Coordinates of C-alpha atoms in Angstrom, one line a residue:
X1 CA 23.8 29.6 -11.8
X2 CA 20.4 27.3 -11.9
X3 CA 19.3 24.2 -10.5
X4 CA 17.6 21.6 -12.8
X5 CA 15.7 19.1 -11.3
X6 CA 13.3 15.9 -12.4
X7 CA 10.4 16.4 -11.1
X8 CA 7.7 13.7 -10.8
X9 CA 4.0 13.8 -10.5
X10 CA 2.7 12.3 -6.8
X11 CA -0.1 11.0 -8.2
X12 CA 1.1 9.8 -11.7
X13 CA 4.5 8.4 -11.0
X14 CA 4.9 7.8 -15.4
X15 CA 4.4 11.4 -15.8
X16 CA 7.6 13.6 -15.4
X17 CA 9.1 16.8 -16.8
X18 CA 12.1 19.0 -16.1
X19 CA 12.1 22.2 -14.2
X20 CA 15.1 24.7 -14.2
X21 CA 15.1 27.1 -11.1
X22 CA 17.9 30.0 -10.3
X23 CA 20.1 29.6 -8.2
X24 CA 18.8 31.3 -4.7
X25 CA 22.3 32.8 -2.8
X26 CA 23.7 30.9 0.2
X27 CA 23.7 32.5 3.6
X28 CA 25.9 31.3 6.9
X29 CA 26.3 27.9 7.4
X30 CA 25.3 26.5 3.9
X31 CA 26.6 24.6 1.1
X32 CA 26.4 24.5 -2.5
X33 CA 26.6 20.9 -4.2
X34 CA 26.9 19.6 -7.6
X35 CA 25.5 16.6 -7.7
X36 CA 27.8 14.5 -10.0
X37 CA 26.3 11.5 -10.7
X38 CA 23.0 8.9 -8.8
X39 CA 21.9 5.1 -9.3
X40 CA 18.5 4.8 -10.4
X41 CA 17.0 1.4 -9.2
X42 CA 13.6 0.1 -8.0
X43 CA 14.7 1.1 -4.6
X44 CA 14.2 4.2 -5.5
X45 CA 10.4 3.8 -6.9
X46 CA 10.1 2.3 -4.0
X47 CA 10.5 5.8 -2.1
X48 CA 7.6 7.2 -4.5
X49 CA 5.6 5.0 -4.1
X50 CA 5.9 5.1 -0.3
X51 CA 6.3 8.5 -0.9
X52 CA 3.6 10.3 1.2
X53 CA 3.1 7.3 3.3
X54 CA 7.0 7.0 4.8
X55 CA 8.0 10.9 4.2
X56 CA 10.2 10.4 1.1
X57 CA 8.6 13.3 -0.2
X58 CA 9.4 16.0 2.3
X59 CA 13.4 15.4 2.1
X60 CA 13.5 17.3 -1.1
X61 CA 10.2 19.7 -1.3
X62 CA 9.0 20.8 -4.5
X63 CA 7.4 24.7 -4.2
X64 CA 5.3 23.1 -7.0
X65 CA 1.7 21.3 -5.7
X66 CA 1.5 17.7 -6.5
X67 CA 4.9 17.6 -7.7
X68 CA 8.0 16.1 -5.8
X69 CA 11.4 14.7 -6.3
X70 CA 12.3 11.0 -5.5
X71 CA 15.4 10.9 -3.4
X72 CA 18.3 9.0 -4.8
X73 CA 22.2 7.7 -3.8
X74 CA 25.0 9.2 -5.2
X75 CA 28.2 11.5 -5.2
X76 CA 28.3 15.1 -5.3
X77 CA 31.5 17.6 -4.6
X78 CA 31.1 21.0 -3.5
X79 CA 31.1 23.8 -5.4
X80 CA 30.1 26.7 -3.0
X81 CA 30.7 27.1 0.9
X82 CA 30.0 29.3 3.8
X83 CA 30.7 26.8 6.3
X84 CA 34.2 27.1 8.1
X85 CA 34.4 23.3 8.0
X86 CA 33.4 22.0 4.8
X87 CA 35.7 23.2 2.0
X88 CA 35.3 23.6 -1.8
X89 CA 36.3 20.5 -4.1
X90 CA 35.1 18.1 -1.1
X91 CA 33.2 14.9 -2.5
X92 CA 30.3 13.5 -0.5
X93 CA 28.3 10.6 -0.8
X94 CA 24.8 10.5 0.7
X95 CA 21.2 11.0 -0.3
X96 CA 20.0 14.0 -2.9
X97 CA 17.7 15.0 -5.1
X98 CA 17.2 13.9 -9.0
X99 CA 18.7 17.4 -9.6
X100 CA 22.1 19.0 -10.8
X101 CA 23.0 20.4 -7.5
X102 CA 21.8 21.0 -3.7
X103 CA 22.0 23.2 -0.9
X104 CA 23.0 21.7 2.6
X105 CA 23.3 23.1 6.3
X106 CA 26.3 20.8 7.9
X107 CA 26.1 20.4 11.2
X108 CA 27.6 17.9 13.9
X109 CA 31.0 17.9 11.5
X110 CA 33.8 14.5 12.6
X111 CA 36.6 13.7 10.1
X112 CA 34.5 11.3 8.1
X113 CA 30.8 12.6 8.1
X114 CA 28.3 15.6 8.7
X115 CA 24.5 15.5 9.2
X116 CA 22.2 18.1 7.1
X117 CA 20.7 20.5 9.8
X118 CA 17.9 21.8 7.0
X119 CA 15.0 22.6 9.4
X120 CA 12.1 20.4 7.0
X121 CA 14.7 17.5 7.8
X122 CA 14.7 17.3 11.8
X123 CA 12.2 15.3 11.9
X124 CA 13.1 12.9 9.1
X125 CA 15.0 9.3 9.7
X126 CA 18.3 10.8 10.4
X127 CA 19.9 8.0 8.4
X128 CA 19.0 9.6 5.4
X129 CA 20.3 12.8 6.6
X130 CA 23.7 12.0 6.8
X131 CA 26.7 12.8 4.4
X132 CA 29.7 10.9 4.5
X133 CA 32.9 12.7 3.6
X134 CA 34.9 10.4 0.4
X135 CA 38.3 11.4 1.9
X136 CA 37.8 9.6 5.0
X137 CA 35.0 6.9 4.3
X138 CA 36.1 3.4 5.0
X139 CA 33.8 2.1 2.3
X140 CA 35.1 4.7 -0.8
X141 CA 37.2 3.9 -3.2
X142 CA 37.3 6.4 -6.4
X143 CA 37.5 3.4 -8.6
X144 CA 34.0 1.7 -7.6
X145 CA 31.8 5.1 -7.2
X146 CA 29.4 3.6 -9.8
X147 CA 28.9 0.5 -8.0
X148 CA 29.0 1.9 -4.7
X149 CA 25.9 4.5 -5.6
X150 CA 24.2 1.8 -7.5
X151 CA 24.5 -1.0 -4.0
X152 CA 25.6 0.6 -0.9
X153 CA 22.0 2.1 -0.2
X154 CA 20.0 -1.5 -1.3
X155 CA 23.4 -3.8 0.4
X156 CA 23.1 -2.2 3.3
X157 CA 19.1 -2.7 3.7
X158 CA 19.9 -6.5 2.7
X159 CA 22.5 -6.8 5.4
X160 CA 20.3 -5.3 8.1
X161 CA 17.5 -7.5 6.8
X162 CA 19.6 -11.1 7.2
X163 CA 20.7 -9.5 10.7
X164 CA 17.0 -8.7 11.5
X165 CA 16.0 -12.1 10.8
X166 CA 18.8 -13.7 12.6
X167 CA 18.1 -11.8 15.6
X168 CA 15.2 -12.9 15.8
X169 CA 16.2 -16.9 14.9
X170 CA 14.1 -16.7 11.6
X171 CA 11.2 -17.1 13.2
X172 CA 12.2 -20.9 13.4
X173 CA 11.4 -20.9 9.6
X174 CA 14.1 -23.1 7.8
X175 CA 13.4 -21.5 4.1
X176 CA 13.6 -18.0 3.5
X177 CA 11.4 -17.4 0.5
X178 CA 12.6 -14.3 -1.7
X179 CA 10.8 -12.6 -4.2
X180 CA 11.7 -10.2 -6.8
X181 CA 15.3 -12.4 -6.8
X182 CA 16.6 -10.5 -9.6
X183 CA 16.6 -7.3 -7.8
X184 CA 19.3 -5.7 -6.4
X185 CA 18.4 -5.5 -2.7
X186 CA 17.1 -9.3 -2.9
X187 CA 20.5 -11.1 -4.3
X188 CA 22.0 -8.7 -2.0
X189 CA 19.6 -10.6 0.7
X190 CA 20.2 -13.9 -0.6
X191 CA 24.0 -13.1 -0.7
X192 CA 24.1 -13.3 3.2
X193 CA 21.8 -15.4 3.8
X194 CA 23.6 -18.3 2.3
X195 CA 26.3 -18.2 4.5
X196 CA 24.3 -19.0 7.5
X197 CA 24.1 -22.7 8.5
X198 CA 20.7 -24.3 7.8
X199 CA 18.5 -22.0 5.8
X200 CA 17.5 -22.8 2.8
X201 CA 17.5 -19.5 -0.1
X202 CA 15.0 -20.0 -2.4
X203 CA 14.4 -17.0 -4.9
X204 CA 10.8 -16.5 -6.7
X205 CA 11.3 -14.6 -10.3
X206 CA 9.5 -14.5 -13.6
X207 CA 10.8 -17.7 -16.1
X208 CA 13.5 -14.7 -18.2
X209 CA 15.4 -14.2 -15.2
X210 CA 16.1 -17.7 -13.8
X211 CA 19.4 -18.2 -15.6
X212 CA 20.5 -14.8 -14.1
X213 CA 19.6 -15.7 -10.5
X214 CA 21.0 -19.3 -10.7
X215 CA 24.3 -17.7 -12.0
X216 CA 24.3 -16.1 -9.2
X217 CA 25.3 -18.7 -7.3
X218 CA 23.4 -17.0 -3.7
X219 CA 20.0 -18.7 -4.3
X220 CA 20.2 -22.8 -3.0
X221 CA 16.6 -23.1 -5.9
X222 CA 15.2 -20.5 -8.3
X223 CA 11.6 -21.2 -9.2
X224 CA 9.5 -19.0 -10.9
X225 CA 6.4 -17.6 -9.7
X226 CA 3.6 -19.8 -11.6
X227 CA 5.9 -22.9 -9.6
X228 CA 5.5 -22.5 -6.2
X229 CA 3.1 -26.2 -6.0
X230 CA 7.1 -26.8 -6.8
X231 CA 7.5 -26.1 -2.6
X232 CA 6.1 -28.1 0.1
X233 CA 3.6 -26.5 1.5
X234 CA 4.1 -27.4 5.4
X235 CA 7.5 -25.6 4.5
X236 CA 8.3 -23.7 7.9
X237 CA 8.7 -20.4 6.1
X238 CA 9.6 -16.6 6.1
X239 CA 8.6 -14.6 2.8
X240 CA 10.5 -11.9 2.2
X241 CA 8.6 -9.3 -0.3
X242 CA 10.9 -7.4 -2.4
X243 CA 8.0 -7.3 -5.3
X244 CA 5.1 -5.5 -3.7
X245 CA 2.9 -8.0 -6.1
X246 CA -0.2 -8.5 -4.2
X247 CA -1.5 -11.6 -6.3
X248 CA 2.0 -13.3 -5.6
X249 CA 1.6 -12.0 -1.5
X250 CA -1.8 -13.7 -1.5
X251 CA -0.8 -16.6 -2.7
X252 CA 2.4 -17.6 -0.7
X253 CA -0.2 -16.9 2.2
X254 CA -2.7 -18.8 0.9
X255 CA -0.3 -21.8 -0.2
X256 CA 2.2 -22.0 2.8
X257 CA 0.4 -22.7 5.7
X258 CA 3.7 -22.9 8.1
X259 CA 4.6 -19.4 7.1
X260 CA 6.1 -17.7 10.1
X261 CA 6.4 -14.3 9.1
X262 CA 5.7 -12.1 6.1
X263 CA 8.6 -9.2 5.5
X264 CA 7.4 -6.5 2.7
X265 CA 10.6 -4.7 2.0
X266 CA 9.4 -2.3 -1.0
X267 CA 7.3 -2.8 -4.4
X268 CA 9.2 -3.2 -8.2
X269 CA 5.4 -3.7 -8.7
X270 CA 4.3 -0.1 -8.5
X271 CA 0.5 -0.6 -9.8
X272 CA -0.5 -3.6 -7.6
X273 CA 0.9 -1.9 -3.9
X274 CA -2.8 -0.9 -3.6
X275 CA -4.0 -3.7 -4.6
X276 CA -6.1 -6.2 -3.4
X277 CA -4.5 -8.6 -0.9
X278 CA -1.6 -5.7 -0.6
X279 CA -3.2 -5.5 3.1
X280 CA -4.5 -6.9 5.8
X281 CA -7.1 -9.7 5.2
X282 CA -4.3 -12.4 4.4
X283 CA -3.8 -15.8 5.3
X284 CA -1.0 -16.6 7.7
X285 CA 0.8 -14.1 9.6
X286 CA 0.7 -10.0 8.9
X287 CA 2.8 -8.6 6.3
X288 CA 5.0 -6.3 8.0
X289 CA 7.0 -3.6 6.6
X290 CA 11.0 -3.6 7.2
X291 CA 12.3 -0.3 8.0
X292 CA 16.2 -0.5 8.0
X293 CA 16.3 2.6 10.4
X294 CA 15.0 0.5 13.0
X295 CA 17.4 -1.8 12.9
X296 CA 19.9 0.5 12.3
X297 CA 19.1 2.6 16.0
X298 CA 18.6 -1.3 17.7
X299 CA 22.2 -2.5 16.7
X300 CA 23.9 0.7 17.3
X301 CA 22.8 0.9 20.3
X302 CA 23.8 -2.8 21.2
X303 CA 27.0 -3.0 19.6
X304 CA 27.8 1.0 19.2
X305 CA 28.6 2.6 16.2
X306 CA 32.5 1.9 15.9
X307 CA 31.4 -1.7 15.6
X308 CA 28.4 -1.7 13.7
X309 CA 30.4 0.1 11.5
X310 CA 32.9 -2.4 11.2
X311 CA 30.9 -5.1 10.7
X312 CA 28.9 -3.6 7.8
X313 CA 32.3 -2.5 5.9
X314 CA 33.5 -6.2 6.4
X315 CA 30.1 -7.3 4.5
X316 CA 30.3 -4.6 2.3
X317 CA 33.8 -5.6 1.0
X318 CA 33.2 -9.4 0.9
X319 CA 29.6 -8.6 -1.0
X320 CA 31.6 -6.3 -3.9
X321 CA 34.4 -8.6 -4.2
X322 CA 32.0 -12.0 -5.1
X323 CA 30.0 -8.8 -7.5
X324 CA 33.1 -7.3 -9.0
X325 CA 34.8 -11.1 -9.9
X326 CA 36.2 -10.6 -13.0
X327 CA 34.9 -14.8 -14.3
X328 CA 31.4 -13.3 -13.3
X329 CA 30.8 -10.5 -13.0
X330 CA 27.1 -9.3 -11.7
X331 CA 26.5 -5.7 -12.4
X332 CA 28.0 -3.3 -15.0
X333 CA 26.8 0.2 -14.7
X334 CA 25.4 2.1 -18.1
X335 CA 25.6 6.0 -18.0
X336 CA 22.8 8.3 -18.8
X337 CA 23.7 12.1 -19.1
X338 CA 21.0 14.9 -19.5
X339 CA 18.0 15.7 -18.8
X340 CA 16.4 13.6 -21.8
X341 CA 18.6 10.5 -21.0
X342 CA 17.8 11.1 -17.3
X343 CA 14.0 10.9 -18.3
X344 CA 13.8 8.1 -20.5
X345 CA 16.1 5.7 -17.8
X346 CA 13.3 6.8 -15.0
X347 CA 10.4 5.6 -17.1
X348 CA 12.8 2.2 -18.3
X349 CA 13.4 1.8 -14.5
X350 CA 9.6 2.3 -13.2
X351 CA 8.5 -0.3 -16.2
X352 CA 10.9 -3.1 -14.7
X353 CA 12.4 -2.8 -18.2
X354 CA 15.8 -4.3 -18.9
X355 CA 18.9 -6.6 -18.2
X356 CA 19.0 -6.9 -14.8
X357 CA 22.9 -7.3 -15.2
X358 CA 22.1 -3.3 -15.8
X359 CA 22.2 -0.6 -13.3
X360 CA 22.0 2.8 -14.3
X361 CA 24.1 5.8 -13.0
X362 CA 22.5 9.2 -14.2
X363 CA 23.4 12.9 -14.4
X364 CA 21.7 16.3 -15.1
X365 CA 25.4 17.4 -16.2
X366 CA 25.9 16.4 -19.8
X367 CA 29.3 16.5 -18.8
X368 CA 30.7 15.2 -15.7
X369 CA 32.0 18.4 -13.4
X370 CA 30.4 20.9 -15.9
X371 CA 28.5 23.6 -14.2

């Protein structure tokens, strides 16, 4: 058998090609996966980006120099096991590779998860190093697998980010100001934001998407991003970054002078994260970078994990109930099979290309299940 991979240059994110490797056998205490099918979103150009930076590179080592592979969210069953406790045909959700299939090391095994115990990963976020078993997940269902790989990864993040600000009583802003409002992880954002009392959602987005995000229904004012003299500018305020544009960061800190705190959450705007005004010499307060782990380890250690856990499937199911209604619908998910089809939706999703009504689900399989 033989793995093949996308493999992406570290220093060129545009510049991709495919690599086939064989198969290397499996020894004690390993897994073989084939990875069925992975969203592709900005999220995810987000971890290149980031790549060196934040470790998103080291989860999936490439033997090849200045090559890697961007980690993504999706379902996998296995196909090969010498573990005693994982068996063959299991399906997993979690975090792999742009690749047709993966090798794991389970380790600290319960009825609905396991962690990879890969040595490069010990030192990772141990988030991303979990795998959560389908047959008892409390947020699988087999019909909503598409869905679930495109949102789960980027809800979560926007639930821990409307927590995050609450704990910390949004910074006594009383307008949360989001950019990038098309984007999955930001209506996500917006989505629970709206439901708390007195905090006003306004989303920032270039003039073709406004219809989109005021169908939404999440955002309380869309305005576009050459309108923000459209907002007062004593507006007590918290910007929450989901573009990484660095001419748009300079100039909410330039305009709003009661801004209270500046959250970067990732960059759709790959070429400008470098930019000038990406860092420090702002206006206003720092831009600091959310890392959902954080959060993650804070509330699990405040509320424990049975209820964190119970809390995020109740928001989970409320979130993909208002996305799934049938009078309007957000999201439909568009297939892309092979390793051409897999390249051509990478380079439509690094250019910000498309109907953001789109998500795309991909596969190095042709067809689904073949090996």
């Amino acid at each position: 058998m033989s793995t093949t991979s996308l493999l992406v240059r570290k220093d060129s994110l545009p510049t991709t090609r495919l690599h086939t490797a064989t198969d290397q056998p499996l020894v004690d205490g390993q897994v073989r996966v084939r990875i069925d099918s992975f969203a592709l979103t900005s999220n995810n150009i987000t971890y290149a980006a980031f790549g060196d930076a934040m470790s998103y590179w080291q989860f999936f080592p490439s033997e090849e120099e200045g090559w890697g592979s961007i980690p993504v969210w999706g379902f996998a069953s296995v196909v090969q096991s010498l573990h005693p406790g994982v068996a063959v045909g299991e399906r997993l959700y979690g975090y792999w590779p742009m690749a047709s299939s993966a090798v794991l090391s389970p380790d600290r095994l319960s009825p609905g998860r396991f962690t990879d115990a890969a040595p490069h990963r010990a030192e990772l976020p141990a988030v991303y190093n979990q795998y959560f078993r389908c047959n008892a997940d409390p947020l699988y269902t087999t019909d909503t697998e598409d869905l679930q790989a495109l949102l789960r990864p980027l809800f979560i993040t926007s639930w821990l980010i409307d927590d995050f600000m609450a704990d910390n009583d949004f910074f006594g802003a009383s307008t949360m100001l989001l950019s990038s409002a098309s984007s999955k992880t930001a209506y996500g954002t917006a989505f629970q934001l709206h439901q708390r009392k007195g905090i006003e959602v306004i989303g920032l987005t270039s003039p073709g998407n406004v219809a989109f995000c005021e169908s939404l229904g999440c955002y309380h004012r869309v305005v576009t991003y050459d309108a923000l003299d459209s907002i007062a500018a004593d507006t007590p305020s918290v910007y929450v970054d989901f573009a990484g544009n660095a001419g748009l960061r300079n100039a909410i800190h330039t305009r709003f002078a009661n801004l209270r705190y500046s959250c970067s959450i990732g960059g759709t705007h790959v070429e400008q994260l470098s930019a000038k005004g990406a860092g420090k010499d702002l206006p206003g307060p720092r831009a600091t970078l959310f890392f959902a782990p954080a959060q993650i380890k804070k509330r699990t250690a405040e509320w424990g994990a049975e209820e964190f856990g119970r809390r995020m499937v109740a928001a989970w199911r409320n979130f993909l109930a208002t996305v799934t209604d049938a009078s309007n619908p957000w999201l439909h998910a568009e297939q892309h099979r092979g390793g051409e089809a897999v390249q051509a939706a990478y380079a439509q999703v690094l250019a910000g290309k498309g109907d953001p009504r789109t998500g795309h689900i991909l596969s190095l399989y042709k067809q689904p299940g073949a090996l």
